[in-house]
mmCIF file with all atom_site columns, C-alpha atoms in Angstrom:
data_model
loop_
_atom_site.group_PDB
_atom_site.id
_atom_site.type_symbol
_atom_site.label_atom_id
_atom_site.label_alt_id
_atom_site.label_comp_id
_atom_site.label_asym_id
_atom_site.label_entity_id
_atom_site.label_seq_id
_atom_site.pdbx_PDB_ins_code
_atom_site.Cartn_x
_atom_site.Cartn_y
_atom_site.Cartn_z
_atom_site.occupancy
_atom_site.B_iso_or_equiv
_atom_site.pdbx_formal_charge
_atom_site.auth_seq_id
_atom_site.auth_comp_id
_atom_site.auth_asym_id
_atom_site.auth_atom_id
_atom_site.pdbx_PDB_model_num
ATOM 1   C CA . MET A 1 1   ? 0.000   0.000   0.000   1.00 95.00 ? 1   MET A CA 1
ATOM 2   C CA . ARG A 1 2   ? 2.772   2.410   0.916   1.00 95.00 ? 2   ARG A CA 1
ATOM 3   C CA . MET A 1 3   ? 4.691   1.729   -2.317  1.00 97.00 ? 3   MET A CA 1
ATOM 4   C CA . LEU A 1 4   ? 1.544   2.233   -4.380  1.00 97.00 ? 4   LEU A CA 1
ATOM 5   C CA . LEU A 1 5   ? 0.694   5.508   -2.662  1.00 97.00 ? 5   LEU A CA 1
ATOM 6   C CA . ALA A 1 6   ? 4.265   6.800   -2.920  1.00 97.00 ? 6   ALA A CA 1
ATOM 7   C CA . ASP A 1 7   ? 4.609   5.856   -6.581  1.00 98.00 ? 7   ASP A CA 1
ATOM 8   C CA . GLN A 1 8   ? 1.282   7.506   -7.362  1.00 97.00 ? 8   GLN A CA 1
ATOM 9   C CA . GLY A 1 9   ? 2.445   10.737  -5.720  1.00 97.00 ? 9   GLY A CA 1
ATOM 10  C CA . GLN A 1 10  ? 0.014   10.506  -2.823  1.00 96.00 ? 10  GLN A CA 1
ATOM 11  C CA . SER A 1 11  ? 0.676   11.565  0.739   1.00 93.00 ? 11  SER A CA 1
ATOM 12  C CA . TRP A 1 12  ? -0.729  9.718   3.709   1.00 93.00 ? 12  TRP A CA 1
ATOM 13  C CA . LYS A 1 13  ? -0.715  9.834   7.458   1.00 92.00 ? 13  LYS A CA 1
ATOM 14  C CA . GLU A 1 14  ? 0.296   6.645   9.193   1.00 88.00 ? 14  GLU A CA 1
ATOM 15  C CA . GLU A 1 15  ? -0.325  5.830   12.816  1.00 86.00 ? 15  GLU A CA 1
ATOM 16  C CA . VAL A 1 16  ? 2.050   3.139   14.010  1.00 84.00 ? 16  VAL A CA 1
ATOM 17  C CA . VAL A 1 17  ? 0.612   0.946   16.731  1.00 84.00 ? 17  VAL A CA 1
ATOM 18  C CA . THR A 1 18  ? 3.037   -0.864  19.001  1.00 82.00 ? 18  THR A CA 1
ATOM 19  C CA . LYS A 1 19  ? 2.226   -4.337  20.255  1.00 81.00 ? 19  LYS A CA 1
ATOM 20  C CA . ASP A 1 20  ? 1.924   -3.032  23.819  1.00 83.00 ? 20  ASP A CA 1
ATOM 21  C CA . SER A 1 21  ? -0.481  -0.245  22.884  1.00 82.00 ? 21  SER A CA 1
ATOM 22  C CA . TRP A 1 22  ? -2.465  -2.661  20.712  1.00 82.00 ? 22  TRP A CA 1
ATOM 23  C CA . MET A 1 23  ? -2.927  -5.048  23.613  1.00 81.00 ? 23  MET A CA 1
ATOM 24  C CA . GLN A 1 24  ? -3.798  -2.307  26.125  1.00 79.00 ? 24  GLN A CA 1
ATOM 25  C CA . SER A 1 25  ? -6.058  -0.033  24.095  1.00 78.00 ? 25  SER A CA 1
ATOM 26  C CA . PRO A 1 26  ? -9.645  -0.286  22.911  1.00 84.00 ? 26  PRO A CA 1
ATOM 27  C CA . LEU A 1 27  ? -8.386  -0.073  19.295  1.00 82.00 ? 27  LEU A CA 1
ATOM 28  C CA . LYS A 1 28  ? -8.345  -3.851  18.783  1.00 82.00 ? 28  LYS A CA 1
ATOM 29  C CA . ALA A 1 29  ? -11.967 -4.182  19.895  1.00 82.00 ? 29  ALA A CA 1
ATOM 30  C CA . SER A 1 30  ? -12.954 -1.333  17.581  1.00 84.00 ? 30  SER A CA 1
ATOM 31  C CA . CYS A 1 31  ? -11.439 -2.991  14.488  1.00 83.00 ? 31  CYS A CA 1
ATOM 32  C CA . LEU A 1 32  ? -13.972 -4.924  12.452  1.00 80.00 ? 32  LEU A CA 1
ATOM 33  C CA . TYR A 1 33  ? -11.917 -8.130  12.328  1.00 81.00 ? 33  TYR A CA 1
ATOM 34  C CA . GLY A 1 34  ? -9.908  -7.415  15.464  1.00 77.00 ? 34  GLY A CA 1
ATOM 35  C CA . GLN A 1 35  ? -6.766  -6.767  13.424  1.00 85.00 ? 35  GLN A CA 1
ATOM 36  C CA . LEU A 1 36  ? -4.904  -4.153  11.437  1.00 85.00 ? 36  LEU A CA 1
ATOM 37  C CA . PRO A 1 37  ? -4.431  -2.598  8.946   1.00 89.00 ? 37  PRO A CA 1
ATOM 38  C CA . LYS A 1 38  ? -7.205  -0.081  9.158   1.00 89.00 ? 38  LYS A CA 1
ATOM 39  C CA . PHE A 1 39  ? -7.423  2.341   6.229   1.00 94.00 ? 39  PHE A CA 1
ATOM 40  C CA . GLN A 1 40  ? -9.366  5.596   6.296   1.00 94.00 ? 40  GLN A CA 1
ATOM 41  C CA . ASP A 1 41  ? -10.273 7.278   2.991   1.00 94.00 ? 41  ASP A CA 1
ATOM 42  C CA . GLY A 1 42  ? -12.629 10.129  3.824   1.00 93.00 ? 42  GLY A CA 1
ATOM 43  C CA . ASP A 1 43  ? -15.685 8.531   5.389   1.00 96.00 ? 43  ASP A CA 1
ATOM 44  C CA . LEU A 1 44  ? -14.765 5.068   4.086   1.00 96.00 ? 44  LEU A CA 1
ATOM 45  C CA . THR A 1 45  ? -13.062 2.745   6.578   1.00 93.00 ? 45  THR A CA 1
ATOM 46  C CA . LEU A 1 46  ? -11.529 -0.436  5.207   1.00 95.00 ? 46  LEU A CA 1
ATOM 47  C CA . TYR A 1 47  ? -9.872  -3.430  6.830   1.00 93.00 ? 47  TYR A CA 1
ATOM 48  C CA . GLN A 1 48  ? -7.987  -6.283  5.158   1.00 92.00 ? 48  GLN A CA 1
ATOM 49  C CA . SER A 1 49  ? -4.862  -5.521  3.141   1.00 93.00 ? 49  SER A CA 1
ATOM 50  C CA . ASN A 1 50  ? -6.159  -6.836  -0.150  1.00 94.00 ? 50  ASN A CA 1
ATOM 51  C CA . ALA A 1 51  ? -9.458  -4.985  0.095   1.00 96.00 ? 51  ALA A CA 1
ATOM 52  C CA . ILE A 1 52  ? -7.422  -1.828  0.642   1.00 96.00 ? 52  ILE A CA 1
ATOM 53  C CA . LEU A 1 53  ? -5.151  -2.634  -2.318  1.00 97.00 ? 53  LEU A CA 1
ATOM 54  C CA . ARG A 1 54  ? -8.152  -3.253  -4.581  1.00 97.00 ? 54  ARG A CA 1
ATOM 55  C CA . HIS A 1 55  ? -9.745  0.014   -3.447  1.00 97.00 ? 55  HIS A CA 1
ATOM 56  C CA . LEU A 1 56  ? -6.525  1.890   -4.226  1.00 97.00 ? 56  LEU A CA 1
ATOM 57  C CA . GLY A 1 57  ? -6.307  0.069   -7.548  1.00 97.00 ? 57  GLY A CA 1
ATOM 58  C CA . ARG A 1 58  ? -9.776  1.247   -8.543  1.00 97.00 ? 58  ARG A CA 1
ATOM 59  C CA . THR A 1 59  ? -9.176  4.757   -7.173  1.00 97.00 ? 59  THR A CA 1
ATOM 60  C CA . PHE A 1 60  ? -5.951  5.331   -9.127  1.00 97.00 ? 60  PHE A CA 1
ATOM 61  C CA . GLY A 1 61  ? -6.742  3.337   -12.273 1.00 97.00 ? 61  GLY A CA 1
ATOM 62  C CA . LEU A 1 62  ? -4.360  0.523   -11.340 1.00 98.00 ? 62  LEU A CA 1
ATOM 63  C CA . TYR A 1 63  ? -6.713  -2.384  -12.022 1.00 98.00 ? 63  TYR A CA 1
ATOM 64  C CA . GLY A 1 64  ? -5.989  -3.151  -15.679 1.00 97.00 ? 64  GLY A CA 1
ATOM 65  C CA . LYS A 1 65  ? -7.472  -1.508  -18.733 1.00 97.00 ? 65  LYS A CA 1
ATOM 66  C CA . ASP A 1 66  ? -10.527 -3.791  -19.008 1.00 97.00 ? 66  ASP A CA 1
ATOM 67  C CA . GLN A 1 67  ? -12.347 -6.630  -17.265 1.00 97.00 ? 67  GLN A CA 1
ATOM 68  C CA . ARG A 1 68  ? -10.003 -9.260  -18.713 1.00 97.00 ? 68  ARG A CA 1
ATOM 69  C CA . GLU A 1 69  ? -6.942  -7.510  -17.324 1.00 98.00 ? 69  GLU A CA 1
ATOM 70  C CA . ALA A 1 70  ? -8.736  -6.884  -14.007 1.00 98.00 ? 70  ALA A CA 1
ATOM 71  C CA . ALA A 1 71  ? -9.367  -10.632 -13.694 1.00 98.00 ? 71  ALA A CA 1
ATOM 72  C CA . LEU A 1 72  ? -5.682  -11.334 -14.378 1.00 98.00 ? 72  LEU A CA 1
ATOM 73  C CA . VAL A 1 73  ? -4.632  -8.682  -11.850 1.00 98.00 ? 73  VAL A CA 1
ATOM 74  C CA . ASP A 1 74  ? -6.853  -10.384 -9.249  1.00 98.00 ? 74  ASP A CA 1
ATOM 75  C CA . MET A 1 75  ? -5.330  -13.768 -10.137 1.00 98.00 ? 75  MET A CA 1
ATOM 76  C CA . VAL A 1 76  ? -1.778  -12.452 -9.746  1.00 98.00 ? 76  VAL A CA 1
ATOM 77  C CA . ASN A 1 77  ? -2.616  -10.787 -6.443  1.00 97.00 ? 77  ASN A CA 1
ATOM 78  C CA . ASP A 1 78  ? -4.131  -14.016 -5.115  1.00 97.00 ? 78  ASP A CA 1
ATOM 79  C CA . GLY A 1 79  ? -0.986  -15.866 -6.226  1.00 97.00 ? 79  GLY A CA 1
ATOM 80  C CA . VAL A 1 80  ? 1.157   -13.341 -4.362  1.00 97.00 ? 80  VAL A CA 1
ATOM 81  C CA . GLU A 1 81  ? -0.935  -13.917 -1.253  1.00 96.00 ? 81  GLU A CA 1
ATOM 82  C CA . ASP A 1 82  ? -0.480  -17.697 -1.550  1.00 95.00 ? 82  ASP A CA 1
ATOM 83  C CA . VAL A 1 83  ? 3.306   -17.244 -1.468  1.00 96.00 ? 83  VAL A CA 1
ATOM 84  C CA . ARG A 1 84  ? 2.988   -14.695 1.338   1.00 94.00 ? 84  ARG A CA 1
ATOM 85  C CA . ARG A 1 85  ? 1.042   -17.254 3.423   1.00 92.00 ? 85  ARG A CA 1
ATOM 86  C CA . HIS A 1 86  ? 3.793   -19.871 2.912   1.00 91.00 ? 86  HIS A CA 1
ATOM 87  C CA . CYS A 1 87  ? 6.397   -17.298 3.914   1.00 93.00 ? 87  CYS A CA 1
ATOM 88  C CA . SER A 1 88  ? 4.405   -16.154 6.942   1.00 89.00 ? 88  SER A CA 1
ATOM 89  C CA . GLN A 1 89  ? 4.075   -19.753 8.095   1.00 89.00 ? 89  GLN A CA 1
ATOM 90  C CA . LEU A 1 90  ? 7.849   -20.088 7.873   1.00 89.00 ? 90  LEU A CA 1
ATOM 91  C CA . ILE A 1 91  ? 8.636   -16.809 9.637   1.00 88.00 ? 91  ILE A CA 1
ATOM 92  C CA . HIS A 1 92  ? 6.194   -17.219 12.489  1.00 85.00 ? 92  HIS A CA 1
ATOM 93  C CA . HIS A 1 93  ? 6.192   -20.985 13.072  1.00 87.00 ? 93  HIS A CA 1
ATOM 94  C CA . SER A 1 94  ? 9.183   -22.854 11.661  1.00 83.00 ? 94  SER A CA 1
ATOM 95  C CA . TYR A 1 95  ? 11.947  -20.433 10.746  1.00 84.00 ? 95  TYR A CA 1
ATOM 96  C CA . GLU A 1 96  ? 14.941  -22.261 12.225  1.00 81.00 ? 96  GLU A CA 1
ATOM 97  C CA . GLY A 1 97  ? 13.975  -25.722 11.056  1.00 84.00 ? 97  GLY A CA 1
ATOM 98  C CA . GLY A 1 98  ? 12.144  -24.796 7.887   1.00 88.00 ? 98  GLY A CA 1
ATOM 99  C CA . LYS A 1 99  ? 14.122  -22.048 6.157   1.00 90.00 ? 99  LYS A CA 1
ATOM 100 C CA . ALA A 1 100 ? 16.375  -24.322 4.093   1.00 91.00 ? 100 ALA A CA 1
ATOM 101 C CA . ARG A 1 101 ? 13.413  -26.291 2.753   1.00 92.00 ? 101 ARG A CA 1
ATOM 102 C CA . TYR A 1 102 ? 11.430  -23.105 2.077   1.00 91.00 ? 102 TYR A CA 1
ATOM 103 C CA . VAL A 1 103 ? 14.315  -21.568 0.118   1.00 93.00 ? 103 VAL A CA 1
ATOM 104 C CA . GLN A 1 104 ? 14.670  -24.832 -1.827  1.00 94.00 ? 104 GLN A CA 1
ATOM 105 C CA . GLU A 1 105 ? 10.946  -24.749 -2.726  1.00 94.00 ? 105 GLU A CA 1
ATOM 106 C CA . LEU A 1 106 ? 10.902  -21.002 -3.467  1.00 95.00 ? 106 LEU A CA 1
ATOM 107 C CA . PRO A 1 107 ? 11.738  -21.303 -7.204  1.00 95.00 ? 107 PRO A CA 1
ATOM 108 C CA . GLY A 1 108 ? 8.563   -23.343 -7.639  1.00 95.00 ? 108 GLY A CA 1
ATOM 109 C CA . TYR A 1 109 ? 6.529   -20.656 -5.855  1.00 96.00 ? 109 TYR A CA 1
ATOM 110 C CA . LEU A 1 110 ? 8.041   -17.929 -8.060  1.00 97.00 ? 110 LEU A CA 1
ATOM 111 C CA . LYS A 1 111 ? 7.844   -19.764 -11.402 1.00 96.00 ? 111 LYS A CA 1
ATOM 112 C CA . PRO A 1 112 ? 4.227   -18.726 -12.157 1.00 97.00 ? 112 PRO A CA 1
ATOM 113 C CA . PHE A 1 113 ? 5.170   -15.045 -11.914 1.00 97.00 ? 113 PHE A CA 1
ATOM 114 C CA . GLU A 1 114 ? 8.107   -15.524 -14.282 1.00 96.00 ? 114 GLU A CA 1
ATOM 115 C CA . THR A 1 115 ? 5.744   -17.358 -16.666 1.00 96.00 ? 115 THR A CA 1
ATOM 116 C CA . LEU A 1 116 ? 3.262   -14.474 -16.558 1.00 97.00 ? 116 LEU A CA 1
ATOM 117 C CA . LEU A 1 117 ? 6.053   -11.988 -17.273 1.00 96.00 ? 117 LEU A CA 1
ATOM 118 C CA . ILE A 1 118 ? 7.220   -14.044 -20.278 1.00 96.00 ? 118 ILE A CA 1
ATOM 119 C CA . GLN A 1 119 ? 3.650   -14.072 -21.605 1.00 95.00 ? 119 GLN A CA 1
ATOM 120 C CA . ASN A 1 120 ? 3.376   -10.299 -21.246 1.00 95.00 ? 120 ASN A CA 1
ATOM 121 C CA . GLN A 1 121 ? 5.639   -8.638  -23.814 1.00 93.00 ? 121 GLN A CA 1
ATOM 122 C CA . GLY A 1 122 ? 8.443   -11.096 -23.194 1.00 92.00 ? 122 GLY A CA 1
ATOM 123 C CA . GLY A 1 123 ? 8.936   -9.918  -19.623 1.00 91.00 ? 123 GLY A CA 1
ATOM 124 C CA . GLN A 1 124 ? 9.656   -6.299  -20.530 1.00 93.00 ? 124 GLN A CA 1
ATOM 125 C CA . ALA A 1 125 ? 6.424   -4.850  -19.130 1.00 91.00 ? 125 ALA A CA 1
ATOM 126 C CA . PHE A 1 126 ? 4.380   -5.215  -15.995 1.00 97.00 ? 126 PHE A CA 1
ATOM 127 C CA . ILE A 1 127 ? 2.880   -8.413  -14.618 1.00 97.00 ? 127 ILE A CA 1
ATOM 128 C CA . VAL A 1 128 ? -0.375  -7.733  -16.526 1.00 97.00 ? 128 VAL A CA 1
ATOM 129 C CA . GLY A 1 129 ? -0.812  -5.433  -19.522 1.00 96.00 ? 129 GLY A CA 1
ATOM 130 C CA . ASP A 1 130 ? 1.179   -2.336  -20.320 1.00 95.00 ? 130 ASP A CA 1
ATOM 131 C CA . GLN A 1 131 ? 0.473   -0.286  -17.198 1.00 96.00 ? 131 GLN A CA 1
ATOM 132 C CA . ILE A 1 132 ? 1.318   -0.829  -13.566 1.00 98.00 ? 132 ILE A CA 1
ATOM 133 C CA . SER A 1 133 ? -1.372  -2.380  -11.380 1.00 98.00 ? 133 SER A CA 1
ATOM 134 C CA . PHE A 1 134 ? -1.872  -2.806  -7.666  1.00 98.00 ? 134 PHE A CA 1
ATOM 135 C CA . ALA A 1 135 ? -0.727  -6.418  -8.081  1.00 98.00 ? 135 ALA A CA 1
ATOM 136 C CA . ASP A 1 136 ? 2.665   -5.171  -9.319  1.00 98.00 ? 136 ASP A CA 1
ATOM 137 C CA . TYR A 1 137 ? 3.201   -3.319  -6.043  1.00 98.00 ? 137 TYR A CA 1
ATOM 138 C CA . ASN A 1 138 ? 2.178   -6.366  -4.009  1.00 97.00 ? 138 ASN A CA 1
ATOM 139 C CA . LEU A 1 139 ? 4.445   -8.641  -6.061  1.00 98.00 ? 139 LEU A CA 1
ATOM 140 C CA . LEU A 1 140 ? 7.325   -6.182  -5.799  1.00 98.00 ? 140 LEU A CA 1
ATOM 141 C CA . ASP A 1 141 ? 6.912   -6.062  -2.016  1.00 96.00 ? 141 ASP A CA 1
ATOM 142 C CA . LEU A 1 142 ? 6.933   -9.865  -1.848  1.00 96.00 ? 142 LEU A CA 1
ATOM 143 C CA . LEU A 1 143 ? 10.049  -10.128 -4.013  1.00 97.00 ? 143 LEU A CA 1
ATOM 144 C CA . LEU A 1 144 ? 11.935  -7.414  -2.125  1.00 96.00 ? 144 LEU A CA 1
ATOM 145 C CA . ASN A 1 145 ? 11.115  -9.147  1.167   1.00 94.00 ? 145 ASN A CA 1
ATOM 146 C CA . HIS A 1 146 ? 12.351  -12.450 -0.221  1.00 94.00 ? 146 HIS A CA 1
ATOM 147 C CA . GLN A 1 147 ? 15.616  -10.842 -1.279  1.00 95.00 ? 147 GLN A CA 1
ATOM 148 C CA . VAL A 1 148 ? 16.103  -10.000 2.403   1.00 92.00 ? 148 VAL A CA 1
ATOM 149 C CA . LEU A 1 149 ? 15.105  -13.503 3.510   1.00 91.00 ? 149 LEU A CA 1
ATOM 150 C CA . ALA A 1 150 ? 17.233  -15.313 0.922   1.00 92.00 ? 150 ALA A CA 1
ATOM 151 C CA . PRO A 1 151 ? 19.686  -13.069 -0.955  1.00 94.00 ? 151 PRO A CA 1
ATOM 152 C CA . GLY A 1 152 ? 20.172  -14.371 -4.484  1.00 95.00 ? 152 GLY A CA 1
ATOM 153 C CA . CYS A 1 153 ? 16.757  -16.057 -4.522  1.00 95.00 ? 153 CYS A CA 1
ATOM 154 C CA . LEU A 1 154 ? 15.913  -14.379 -7.828  1.00 96.00 ? 154 LEU A CA 1
ATOM 155 C CA . ASP A 1 155 ? 19.119  -15.438 -9.577  1.00 94.00 ? 155 ASP A CA 1
ATOM 156 C CA . SER A 1 156 ? 17.324  -18.372 -11.222 1.00 93.00 ? 156 SER A CA 1
ATOM 157 C CA . HIS A 1 157 ? 14.511  -16.031 -12.338 1.00 95.00 ? 157 HIS A CA 1
ATOM 158 C CA . PRO A 1 158 ? 16.200  -13.371 -14.478 1.00 95.00 ? 158 PRO A CA 1
ATOM 159 C CA . LEU A 1 159 ? 12.928  -11.803 -15.632 1.00 96.00 ? 159 LEU A CA 1
ATOM 160 C CA . LEU A 1 160 ? 11.745  -11.375 -12.036 1.00 97.00 ? 160 LEU A CA 1
ATOM 161 C CA . LEU A 1 161 ? 15.110  -9.905  -11.093 1.00 97.00 ? 161 LEU A CA 1
ATOM 162 C CA . ALA A 1 162 ? 14.894  -7.452  -14.015 1.00 97.00 ? 162 ALA A CA 1
ATOM 163 C CA . TYR A 1 163 ? 11.287  -6.689  -13.046 1.00 98.00 ? 163 TYR A CA 1
ATOM 164 C CA . VAL A 1 164 ? 12.333  -5.808  -9.475  1.00 98.00 ? 164 VAL A CA 1
ATOM 165 C CA . THR A 1 165 ? 15.134  -3.612  -10.802 1.00 97.00 ? 165 THR A CA 1
ATOM 166 C CA . ARG A 1 166 ? 12.852  -1.895  -13.332 1.00 97.00 ? 166 ARG A CA 1
ATOM 167 C CA . LEU A 1 167 ? 10.006  -1.186  -10.897 1.00 98.00 ? 167 LEU A CA 1
ATOM 168 C CA . SER A 1 168 ? 12.353  -0.121  -8.096  1.00 98.00 ? 168 SER A CA 1
ATOM 169 C CA . ALA A 1 169 ? 13.873  2.464   -10.446 1.00 98.00 ? 169 ALA A CA 1
ATOM 170 C CA . ARG A 1 170 ? 10.593  4.346   -10.947 1.00 98.00 ? 170 ARG A CA 1
ATOM 171 C CA . PRO A 1 171 ? 11.526  7.800   -9.566  1.00 98.00 ? 171 PRO A CA 1
ATOM 172 C CA . LYS A 1 172 ? 8.875   8.198   -6.856  1.00 98.00 ? 172 LYS A CA 1
ATOM 173 C CA . LEU A 1 173 ? 9.095   4.554   -5.869  1.00 98.00 ? 173 LEU A CA 1
ATOM 174 C CA . LYS A 1 174 ? 12.901  4.671   -5.803  1.00 98.00 ? 174 LYS A CA 1
ATOM 175 C CA . ALA A 1 175 ? 12.743  7.679   -3.466  1.00 97.00 ? 175 ALA A CA 1
ATOM 176 C CA . TYR A 1 176 ? 10.309  5.898   -1.161  1.00 97.00 ? 176 TYR A CA 1
ATOM 177 C CA . LEU A 1 177 ? 12.363  2.685   -1.113  1.00 97.00 ? 177 LEU A CA 1
ATOM 178 C CA . ALA A 1 178 ? 15.425  4.728   -0.076  1.00 96.00 ? 178 ALA A CA 1
ATOM 179 C CA . SER A 1 179 ? 13.516  6.664   2.615   1.00 95.00 ? 179 SER A CA 1
ATOM 180 C CA . PRO A 1 180 ? 13.899  5.958   6.336   1.00 92.00 ? 180 PRO A CA 1
ATOM 181 C CA . GLU A 1 181 ? 10.167  5.151   6.450   1.00 89.00 ? 181 GLU A CA 1
ATOM 182 C CA . HIS A 1 182 ? 10.831  2.136   4.248   1.00 91.00 ? 182 HIS A CA 1
ATOM 183 C CA . VAL A 1 183 ? 14.406  1.236   5.139   1.00 90.00 ? 183 VAL A CA 1
ATOM 184 C CA . ASN A 1 184 ? 13.684  1.131   8.867   1.00 84.00 ? 184 ASN A CA 1
ATOM 185 C CA . ARG A 1 185 ? 10.434  -0.815  8.488   1.00 82.00 ? 185 ARG A CA 1
ATOM 186 C CA . PRO A 1 186 ? 10.524  -4.406  9.735   1.00 76.00 ? 186 PRO A CA 1
ATOM 187 C CA . VAL A 1 187 ? 10.375  -7.132  7.096   1.00 73.00 ? 187 VAL A CA 1
ATOM 188 C CA . HIS A 1 188 ? 8.065   -10.118 7.539   1.00 61.00 ? 188 HIS A CA 1
ATOM 189 C CA . GLY A 1 189 ? 6.546   -8.576  10.666  1.00 53.00 ? 189 GLY A CA 1
ATOM 190 C CA . ALA A 1 190 ? 9.900   -8.728  12.483  1.00 52.00 ? 190 ALA A CA 1
ATOM 191 C CA . GLN A 1 191 ? 13.180  -6.906  12.350  1.00 45.00 ? 191 GLN A CA 1
ATOM 192 C CA . LYS A 1 192 ? 15.064  -7.542  9.122   1.00 41.00 ? 192 LYS A CA 1
ATOM 193 C CA . ILE A 1 193 ? 16.314  -11.075 9.033   1.00 47.00 ? 193 ILE A CA 1
#
């Protein structure tokens, strides 16, 4: 969400909630699903990361150029979330004993994204179509996080590596990625691994 907003030239106000304040305040009880993130856009309050991403995608025209592309964007985003769930399971439940196996299986998790890039202008464009979508930001976030988890993990996926380099070089996104707000942010819900 932050990368999307930054790249689209939007400003936002973020309220960081510490674990202690979350456990001791009425905020948790006030959240629809008892969890964050909570996103406020005027009088619209949204919960759930992907609902927020889809809302931002519609708001900024980042949902493909037609219904066909929108369906593909949804498919890619759901695929990203599948990999994110595998990664979250590793980070929060089996990191020490499971990291080697996860890294070994990672090329299989990433292969569909490389395939989609090949099918879209030979890997020289975005994940779907010829304009960036909200799924590109979510995929970029996933890939950047995996480069922290397992440096070199994209070496066997040259199109994904080029994709990360290309998207990260977008001027507003590059500035955000270099900012303290991003650099100092924990990866995978914990301090950088």
